[in-house]
PDB file of C-alpha atoms and ligand atoms in Angstrom:
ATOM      1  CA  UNK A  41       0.000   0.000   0.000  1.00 90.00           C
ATOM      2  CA  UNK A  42       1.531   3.606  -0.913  1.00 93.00           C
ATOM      3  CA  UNK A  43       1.713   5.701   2.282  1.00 95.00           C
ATOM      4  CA  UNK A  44       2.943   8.996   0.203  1.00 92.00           C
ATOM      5  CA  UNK A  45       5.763  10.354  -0.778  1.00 91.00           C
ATOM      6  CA  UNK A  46       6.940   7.105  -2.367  1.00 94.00           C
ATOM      7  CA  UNK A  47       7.143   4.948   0.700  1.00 97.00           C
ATOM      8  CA  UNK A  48       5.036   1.621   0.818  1.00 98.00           C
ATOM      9  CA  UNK A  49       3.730  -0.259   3.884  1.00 98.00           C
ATOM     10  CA  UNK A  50       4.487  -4.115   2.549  1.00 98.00           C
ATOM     11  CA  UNK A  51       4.125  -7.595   4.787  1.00 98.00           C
ATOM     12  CA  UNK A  52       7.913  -8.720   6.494  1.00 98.00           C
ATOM     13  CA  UNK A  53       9.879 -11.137   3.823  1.00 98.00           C
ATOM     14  CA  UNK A  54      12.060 -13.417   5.089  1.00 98.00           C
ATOM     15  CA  UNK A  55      15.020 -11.463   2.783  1.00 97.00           C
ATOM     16  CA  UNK A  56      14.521  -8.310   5.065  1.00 98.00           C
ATOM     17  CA  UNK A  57      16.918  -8.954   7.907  1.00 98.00           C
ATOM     18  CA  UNK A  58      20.226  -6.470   5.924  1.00 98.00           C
ATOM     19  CA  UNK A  59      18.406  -3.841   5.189  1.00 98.00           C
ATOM     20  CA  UNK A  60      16.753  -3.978   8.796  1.00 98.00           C
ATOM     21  CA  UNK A  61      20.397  -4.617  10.145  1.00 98.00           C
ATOM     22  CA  UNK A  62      20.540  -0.976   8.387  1.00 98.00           C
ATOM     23  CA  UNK A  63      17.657   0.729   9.254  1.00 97.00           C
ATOM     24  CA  UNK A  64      17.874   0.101  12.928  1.00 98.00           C
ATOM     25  CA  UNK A  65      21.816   0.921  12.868  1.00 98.00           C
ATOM     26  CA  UNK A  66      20.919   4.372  11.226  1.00 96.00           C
ATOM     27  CA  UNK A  67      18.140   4.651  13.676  1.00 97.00           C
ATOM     28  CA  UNK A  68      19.955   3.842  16.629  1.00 97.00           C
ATOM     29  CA  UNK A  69      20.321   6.923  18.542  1.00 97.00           C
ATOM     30  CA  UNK A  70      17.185   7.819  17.623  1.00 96.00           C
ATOM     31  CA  UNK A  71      15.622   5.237  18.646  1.00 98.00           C
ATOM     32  CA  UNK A  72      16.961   4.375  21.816  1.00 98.00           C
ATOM     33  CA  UNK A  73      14.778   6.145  24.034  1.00 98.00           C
ATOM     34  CA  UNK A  74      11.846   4.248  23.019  1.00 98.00           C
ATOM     35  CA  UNK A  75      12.550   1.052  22.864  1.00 97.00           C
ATOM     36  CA  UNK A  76      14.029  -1.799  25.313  1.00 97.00           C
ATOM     37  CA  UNK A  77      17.664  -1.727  25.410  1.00 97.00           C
ATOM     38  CA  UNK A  78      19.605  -3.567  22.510  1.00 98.00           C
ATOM     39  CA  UNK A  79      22.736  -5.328  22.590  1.00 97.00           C
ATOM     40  CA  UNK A  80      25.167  -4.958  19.874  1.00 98.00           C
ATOM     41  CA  UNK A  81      24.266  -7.935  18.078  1.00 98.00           C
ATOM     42  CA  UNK A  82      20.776  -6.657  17.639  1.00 98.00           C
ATOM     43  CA  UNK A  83      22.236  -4.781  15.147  1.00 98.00           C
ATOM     44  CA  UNK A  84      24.149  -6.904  12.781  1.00 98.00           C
ATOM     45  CA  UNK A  85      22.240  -9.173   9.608  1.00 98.00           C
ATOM     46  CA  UNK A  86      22.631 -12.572  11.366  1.00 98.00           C
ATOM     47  CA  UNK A  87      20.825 -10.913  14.441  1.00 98.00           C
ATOM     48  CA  UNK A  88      17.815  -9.616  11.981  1.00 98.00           C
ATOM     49  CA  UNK A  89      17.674 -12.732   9.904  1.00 98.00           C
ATOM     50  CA  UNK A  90      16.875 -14.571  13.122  1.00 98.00           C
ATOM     51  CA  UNK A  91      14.571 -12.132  14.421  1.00 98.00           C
ATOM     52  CA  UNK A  92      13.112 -12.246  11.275  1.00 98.00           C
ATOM     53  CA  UNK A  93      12.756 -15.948  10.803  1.00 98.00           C
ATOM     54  CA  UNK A  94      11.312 -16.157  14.543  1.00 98.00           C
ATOM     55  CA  UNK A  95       8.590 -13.239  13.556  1.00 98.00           C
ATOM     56  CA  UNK A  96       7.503 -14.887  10.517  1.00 98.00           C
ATOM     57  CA  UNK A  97       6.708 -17.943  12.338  1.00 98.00           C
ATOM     58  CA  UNK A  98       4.509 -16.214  15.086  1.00 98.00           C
ATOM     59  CA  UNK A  99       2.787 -14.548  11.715  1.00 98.00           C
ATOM     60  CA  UNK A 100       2.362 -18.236  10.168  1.00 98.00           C
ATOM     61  CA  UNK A 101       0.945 -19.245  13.499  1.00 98.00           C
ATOM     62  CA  UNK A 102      -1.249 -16.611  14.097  1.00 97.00           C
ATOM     63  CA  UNK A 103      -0.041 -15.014  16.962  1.00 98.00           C
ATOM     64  CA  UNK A 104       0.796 -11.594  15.057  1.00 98.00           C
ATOM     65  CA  UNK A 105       0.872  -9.773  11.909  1.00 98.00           C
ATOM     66  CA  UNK A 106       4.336  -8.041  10.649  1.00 98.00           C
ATOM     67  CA  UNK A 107       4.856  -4.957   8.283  1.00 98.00           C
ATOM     68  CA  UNK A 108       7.291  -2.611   7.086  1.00 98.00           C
ATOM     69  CA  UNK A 109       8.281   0.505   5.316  1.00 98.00           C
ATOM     70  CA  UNK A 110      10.027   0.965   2.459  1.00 97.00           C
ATOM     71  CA  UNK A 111      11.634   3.625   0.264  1.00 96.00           C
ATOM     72  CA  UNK A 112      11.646   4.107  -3.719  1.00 93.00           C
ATOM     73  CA  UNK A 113      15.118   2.646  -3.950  1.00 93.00           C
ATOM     74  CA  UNK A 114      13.742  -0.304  -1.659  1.00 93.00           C
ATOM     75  CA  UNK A 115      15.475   0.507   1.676  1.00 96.00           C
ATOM     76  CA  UNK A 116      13.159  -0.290   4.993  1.00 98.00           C
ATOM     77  CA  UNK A 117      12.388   2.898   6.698  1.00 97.00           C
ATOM     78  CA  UNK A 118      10.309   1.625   9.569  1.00 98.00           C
ATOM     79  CA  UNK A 119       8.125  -0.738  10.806  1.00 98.00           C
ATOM     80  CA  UNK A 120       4.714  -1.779  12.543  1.00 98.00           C
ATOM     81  CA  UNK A 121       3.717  -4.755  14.369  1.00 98.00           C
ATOM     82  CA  UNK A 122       0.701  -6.591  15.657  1.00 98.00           C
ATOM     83  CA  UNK A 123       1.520  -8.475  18.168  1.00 98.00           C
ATOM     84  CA  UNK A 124       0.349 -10.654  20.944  1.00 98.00           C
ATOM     85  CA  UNK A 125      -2.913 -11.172  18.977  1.00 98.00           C
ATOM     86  CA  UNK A 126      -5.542 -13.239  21.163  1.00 98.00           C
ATOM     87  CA  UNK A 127      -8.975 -14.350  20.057  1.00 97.00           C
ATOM     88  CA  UNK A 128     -11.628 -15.815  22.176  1.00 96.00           C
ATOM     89  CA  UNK A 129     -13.948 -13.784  24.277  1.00 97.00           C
ATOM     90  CA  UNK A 130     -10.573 -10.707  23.714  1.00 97.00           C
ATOM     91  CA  UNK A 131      -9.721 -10.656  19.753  1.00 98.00           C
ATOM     92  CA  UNK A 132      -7.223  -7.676  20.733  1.00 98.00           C
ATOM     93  CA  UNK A 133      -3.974  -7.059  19.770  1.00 98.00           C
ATOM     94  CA  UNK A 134      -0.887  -4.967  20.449  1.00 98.00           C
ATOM     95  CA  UNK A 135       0.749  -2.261  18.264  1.00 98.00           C
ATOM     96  CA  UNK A 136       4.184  -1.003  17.722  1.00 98.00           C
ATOM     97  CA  UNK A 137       5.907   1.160  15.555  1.00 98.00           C
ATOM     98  CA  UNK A 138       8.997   3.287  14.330  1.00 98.00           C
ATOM     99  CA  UNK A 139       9.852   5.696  11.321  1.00 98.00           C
ATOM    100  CA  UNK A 140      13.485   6.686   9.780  1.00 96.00           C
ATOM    101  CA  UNK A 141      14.161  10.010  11.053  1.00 92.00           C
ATOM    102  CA  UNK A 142      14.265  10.970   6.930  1.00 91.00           C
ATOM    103  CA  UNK A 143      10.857  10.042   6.980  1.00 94.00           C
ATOM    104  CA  UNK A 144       8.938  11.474   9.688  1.00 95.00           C
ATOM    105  CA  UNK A 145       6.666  13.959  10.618  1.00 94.00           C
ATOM    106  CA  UNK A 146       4.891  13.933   7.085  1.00 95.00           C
ATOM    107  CA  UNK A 147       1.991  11.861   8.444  1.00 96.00           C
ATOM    108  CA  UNK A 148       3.116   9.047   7.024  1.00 97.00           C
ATOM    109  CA  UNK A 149       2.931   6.860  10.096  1.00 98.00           C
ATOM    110  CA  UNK A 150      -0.614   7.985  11.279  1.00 97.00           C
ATOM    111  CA  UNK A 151      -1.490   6.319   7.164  1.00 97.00           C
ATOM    112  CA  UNK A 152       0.387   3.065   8.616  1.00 98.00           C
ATOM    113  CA  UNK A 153      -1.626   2.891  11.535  1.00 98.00           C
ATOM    114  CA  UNK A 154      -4.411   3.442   9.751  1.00 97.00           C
ATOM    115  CA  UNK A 155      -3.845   0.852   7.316  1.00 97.00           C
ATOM    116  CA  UNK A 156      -3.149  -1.752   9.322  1.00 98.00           C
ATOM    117  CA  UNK A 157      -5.750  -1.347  11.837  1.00 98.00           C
ATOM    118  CA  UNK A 158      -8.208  -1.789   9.173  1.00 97.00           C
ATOM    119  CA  UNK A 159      -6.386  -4.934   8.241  1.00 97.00           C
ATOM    120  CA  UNK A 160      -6.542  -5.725  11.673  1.00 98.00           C
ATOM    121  CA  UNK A 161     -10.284  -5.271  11.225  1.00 97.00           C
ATOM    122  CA  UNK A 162     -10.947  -6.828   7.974  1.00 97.00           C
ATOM    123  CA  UNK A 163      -8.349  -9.610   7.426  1.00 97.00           C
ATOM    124  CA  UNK A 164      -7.774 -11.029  11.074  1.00 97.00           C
ATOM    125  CA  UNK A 165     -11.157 -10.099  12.033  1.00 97.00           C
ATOM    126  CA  UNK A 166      -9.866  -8.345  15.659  1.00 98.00           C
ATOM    127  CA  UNK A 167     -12.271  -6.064  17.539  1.00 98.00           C
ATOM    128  CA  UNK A 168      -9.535  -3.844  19.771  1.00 98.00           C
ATOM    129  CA  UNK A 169      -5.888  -2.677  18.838  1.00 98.00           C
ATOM    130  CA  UNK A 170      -3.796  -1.723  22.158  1.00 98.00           C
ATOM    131  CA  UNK A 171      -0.958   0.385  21.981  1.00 98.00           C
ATOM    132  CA  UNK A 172       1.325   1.744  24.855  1.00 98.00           C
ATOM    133  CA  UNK A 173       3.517   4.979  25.024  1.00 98.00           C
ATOM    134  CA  UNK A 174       6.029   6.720  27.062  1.00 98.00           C
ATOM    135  CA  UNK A 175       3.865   9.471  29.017  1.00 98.00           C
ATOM    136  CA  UNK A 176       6.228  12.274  27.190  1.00 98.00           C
ATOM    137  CA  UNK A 177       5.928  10.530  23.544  1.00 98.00           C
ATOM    138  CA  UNK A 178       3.648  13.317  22.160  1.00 98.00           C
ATOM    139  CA  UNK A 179       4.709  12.649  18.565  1.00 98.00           C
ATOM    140  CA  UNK A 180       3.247   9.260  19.051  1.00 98.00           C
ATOM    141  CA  UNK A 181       0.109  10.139  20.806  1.00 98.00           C
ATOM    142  CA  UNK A 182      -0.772  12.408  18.400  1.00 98.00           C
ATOM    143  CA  UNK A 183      -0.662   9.425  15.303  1.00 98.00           C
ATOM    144  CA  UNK A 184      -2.536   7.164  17.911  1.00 98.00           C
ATOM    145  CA  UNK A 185      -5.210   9.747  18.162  1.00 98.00           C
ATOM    146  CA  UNK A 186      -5.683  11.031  14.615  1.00 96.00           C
ATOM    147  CA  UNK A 187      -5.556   7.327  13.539  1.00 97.00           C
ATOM    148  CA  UNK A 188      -8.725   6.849  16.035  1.00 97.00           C
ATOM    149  CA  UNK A 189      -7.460   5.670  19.385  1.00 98.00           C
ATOM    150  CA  UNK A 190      -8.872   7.119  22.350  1.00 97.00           C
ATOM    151  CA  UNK A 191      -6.876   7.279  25.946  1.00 98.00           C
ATOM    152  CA  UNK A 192      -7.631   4.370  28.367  1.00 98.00           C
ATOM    153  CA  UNK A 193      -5.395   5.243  31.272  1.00 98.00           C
ATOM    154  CA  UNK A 194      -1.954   5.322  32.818  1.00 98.00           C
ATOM    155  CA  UNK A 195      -0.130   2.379  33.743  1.00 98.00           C
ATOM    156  CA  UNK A 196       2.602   2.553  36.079  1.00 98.00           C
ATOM    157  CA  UNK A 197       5.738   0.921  35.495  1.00 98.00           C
ATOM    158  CA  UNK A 198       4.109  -1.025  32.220  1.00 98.00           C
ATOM    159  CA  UNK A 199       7.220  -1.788  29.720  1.00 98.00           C
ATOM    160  CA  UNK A 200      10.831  -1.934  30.184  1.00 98.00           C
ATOM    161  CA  UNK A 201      12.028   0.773  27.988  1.00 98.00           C
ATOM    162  CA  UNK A 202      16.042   1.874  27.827  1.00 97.00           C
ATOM    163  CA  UNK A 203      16.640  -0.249  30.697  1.00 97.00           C
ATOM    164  CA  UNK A 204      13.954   1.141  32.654  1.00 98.00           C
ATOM    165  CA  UNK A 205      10.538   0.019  33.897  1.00 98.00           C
ATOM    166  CA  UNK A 206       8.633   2.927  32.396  1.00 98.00           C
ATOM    167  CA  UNK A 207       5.255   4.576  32.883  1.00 98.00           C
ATOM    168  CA  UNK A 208       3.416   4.410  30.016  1.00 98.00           C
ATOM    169  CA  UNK A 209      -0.556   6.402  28.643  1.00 98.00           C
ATOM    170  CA  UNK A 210      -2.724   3.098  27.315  1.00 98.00           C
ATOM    171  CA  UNK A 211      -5.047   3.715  24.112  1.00 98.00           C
ATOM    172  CA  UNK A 212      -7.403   1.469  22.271  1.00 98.00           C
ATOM    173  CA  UNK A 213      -9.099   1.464  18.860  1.00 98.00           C
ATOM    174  CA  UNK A 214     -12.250  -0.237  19.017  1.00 98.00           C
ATOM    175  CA  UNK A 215     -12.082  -1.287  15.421  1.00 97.00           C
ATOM    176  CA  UNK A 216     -15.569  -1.903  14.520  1.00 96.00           C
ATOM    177  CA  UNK A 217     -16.136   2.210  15.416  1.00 94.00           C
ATOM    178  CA  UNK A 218     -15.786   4.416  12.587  1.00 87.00           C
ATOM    179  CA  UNK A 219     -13.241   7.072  12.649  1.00 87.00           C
ATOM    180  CA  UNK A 220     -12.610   9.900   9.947  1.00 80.00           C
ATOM    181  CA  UNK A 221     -10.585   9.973   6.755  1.00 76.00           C
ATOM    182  CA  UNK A 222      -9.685   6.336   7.977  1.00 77.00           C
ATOM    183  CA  UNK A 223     -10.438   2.839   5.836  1.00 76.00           C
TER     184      UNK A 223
HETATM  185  C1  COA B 379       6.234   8.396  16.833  1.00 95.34           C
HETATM  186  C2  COA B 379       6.608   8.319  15.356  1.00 95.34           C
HETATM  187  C3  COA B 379       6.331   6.917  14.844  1.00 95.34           C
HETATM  188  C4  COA B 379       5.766   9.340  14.572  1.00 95.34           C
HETATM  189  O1  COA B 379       5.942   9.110  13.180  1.00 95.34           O
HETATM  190  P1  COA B 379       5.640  10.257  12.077  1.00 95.34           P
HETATM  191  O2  COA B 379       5.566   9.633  10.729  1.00 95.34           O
HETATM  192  O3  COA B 379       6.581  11.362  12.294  1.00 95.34           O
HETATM  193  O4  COA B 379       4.192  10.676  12.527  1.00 95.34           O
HETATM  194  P2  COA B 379       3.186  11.638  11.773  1.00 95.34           P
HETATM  195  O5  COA B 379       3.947  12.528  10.825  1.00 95.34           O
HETATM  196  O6  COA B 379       2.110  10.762  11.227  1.00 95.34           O
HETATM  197  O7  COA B 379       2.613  12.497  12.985  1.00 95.34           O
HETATM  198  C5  COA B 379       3.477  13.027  13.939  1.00 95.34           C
HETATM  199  C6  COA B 379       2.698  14.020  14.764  1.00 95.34           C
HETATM  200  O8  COA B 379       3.427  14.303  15.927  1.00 95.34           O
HETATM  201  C7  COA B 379       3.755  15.675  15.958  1.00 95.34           C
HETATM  202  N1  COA B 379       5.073  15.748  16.569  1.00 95.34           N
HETATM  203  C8  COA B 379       6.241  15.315  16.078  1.00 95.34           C
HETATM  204  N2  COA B 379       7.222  15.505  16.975  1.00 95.34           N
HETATM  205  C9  COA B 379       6.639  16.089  18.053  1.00 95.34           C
HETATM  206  C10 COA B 379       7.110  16.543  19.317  1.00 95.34           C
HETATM  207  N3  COA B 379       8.394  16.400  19.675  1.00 95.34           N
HETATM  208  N4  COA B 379       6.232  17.104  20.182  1.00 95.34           N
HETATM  209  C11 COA B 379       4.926  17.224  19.841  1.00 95.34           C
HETATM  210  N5  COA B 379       4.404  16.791  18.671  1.00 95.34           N
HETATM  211  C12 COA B 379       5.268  16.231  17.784  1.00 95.34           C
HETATM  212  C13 COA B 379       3.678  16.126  14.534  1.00 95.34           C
HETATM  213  O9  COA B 379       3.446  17.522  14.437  1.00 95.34           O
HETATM  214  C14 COA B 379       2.483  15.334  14.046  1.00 95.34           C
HETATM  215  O10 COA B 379       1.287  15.881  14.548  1.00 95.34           O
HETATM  216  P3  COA B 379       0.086  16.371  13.550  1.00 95.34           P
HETATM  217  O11 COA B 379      -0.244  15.160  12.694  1.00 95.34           O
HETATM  218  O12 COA B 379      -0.998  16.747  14.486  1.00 95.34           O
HETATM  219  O13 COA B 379       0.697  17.474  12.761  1.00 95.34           O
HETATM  220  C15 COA B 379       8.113   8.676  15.131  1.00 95.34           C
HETATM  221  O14 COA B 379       8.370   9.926  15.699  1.00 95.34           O
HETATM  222  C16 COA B 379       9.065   7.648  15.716  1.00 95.34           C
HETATM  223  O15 COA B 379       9.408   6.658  15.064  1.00 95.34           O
HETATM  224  N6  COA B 379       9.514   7.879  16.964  1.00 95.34           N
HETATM  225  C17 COA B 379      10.476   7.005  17.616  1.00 95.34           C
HETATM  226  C18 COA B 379       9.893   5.621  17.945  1.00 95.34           C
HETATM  227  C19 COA B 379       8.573   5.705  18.676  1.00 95.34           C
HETATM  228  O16 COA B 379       8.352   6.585  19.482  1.00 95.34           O
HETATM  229  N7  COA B 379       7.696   4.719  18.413  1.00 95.34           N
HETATM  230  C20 COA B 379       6.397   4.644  19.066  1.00 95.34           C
HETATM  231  C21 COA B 379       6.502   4.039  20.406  1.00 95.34           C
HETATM  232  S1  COA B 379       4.934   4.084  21.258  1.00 95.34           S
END
């Protein structure tokens, strides 16, 4: 699916682990803040490949749904996740995502989230994404609430982020609701 600006939101492939070896080694610093704390062999190919390998597997199984962004000349640019999808009486998920620095603040994440919520919706059939942020991570509130999401509370120490149990605002996107200038 084209997000804009020539960047497509495309399903993990099992060939992705360079160029994500790249994109989070670019990334690094930036990222750093908001995610756990990486080791250095996050960052190399045979690291990714893994990582790779072992997400596709929880997508063949069910148990999440894997995406990323790419550029015109094919590099990976970011990436959102589905994950810890359960059914039953919950048929919820969790979301996650990152841009390339080059890349942000054009909206093009807030068309991501979109995108795949409704594929959330459509294809897996779930009734509730979840997503999680650091109390100061404006930038991603503001996708979470143009892309629908409403605030569902604070939860205290919630998610080890940079080596730190964090607290962190909880939204949810009831998927079934209608939101504006979203599929
Ligand atoms: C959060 C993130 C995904 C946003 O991606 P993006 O493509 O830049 O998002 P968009 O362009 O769709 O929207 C960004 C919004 O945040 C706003 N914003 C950006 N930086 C901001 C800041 N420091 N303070 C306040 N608002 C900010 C933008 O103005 C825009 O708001 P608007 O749509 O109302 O104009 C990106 O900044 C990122 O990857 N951050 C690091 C990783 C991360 O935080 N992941 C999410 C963890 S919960």
């Amino acid at each position: 699916m084209d997000l804009g600006d020539g960047i497509l939101l495309r399903p993990l492939l099992p060939g992705d682990g360079a160029e994500l070896a790249a994109a989070y080694t670019r990334n690094r610093a930036r990222l750093a803040p908001w995610e756990p704390f990486r080791s250095e062999d996050f960052f190399t190919t045979e690291r990714q490949h893994a990582l790779v390998e072992e997400s596709l597997r929880s997508v063949a199984d069910g148990r999440s749904a894997a995406f990323v962004l790419s550029d015109a000349g094919g590099r990976i640019v970011g990436r959102v996740n589905l994950g810890d999808i359960v059914r039953g009486a919950f048929w919820s998920a969790h979301l996650g995502y990152w841009i390339d620095e080059d890349a942000s603040g054009r909206g093009i994440m807030r068309r991501a989230v979109q995108a795949v919520c409704a594929q959330a919706r459509d294809e897996i059939g779930l009734h509730r994404v979840q997503a999680a942020t650091l109390v100061h991570n404006v930038a991603s509130q503001r996708v979470l609430r143009a892309a629908g999401f409403t605030e569902i509370g604070l939860a205290p120490r919630y998610l080890r982020i940079a080596g730190e149990w964090q607290d962190h605002l909880l939204f949810q996107r009831i998927l079934e609701d209608p939101v504006d200038g979203s599929p």
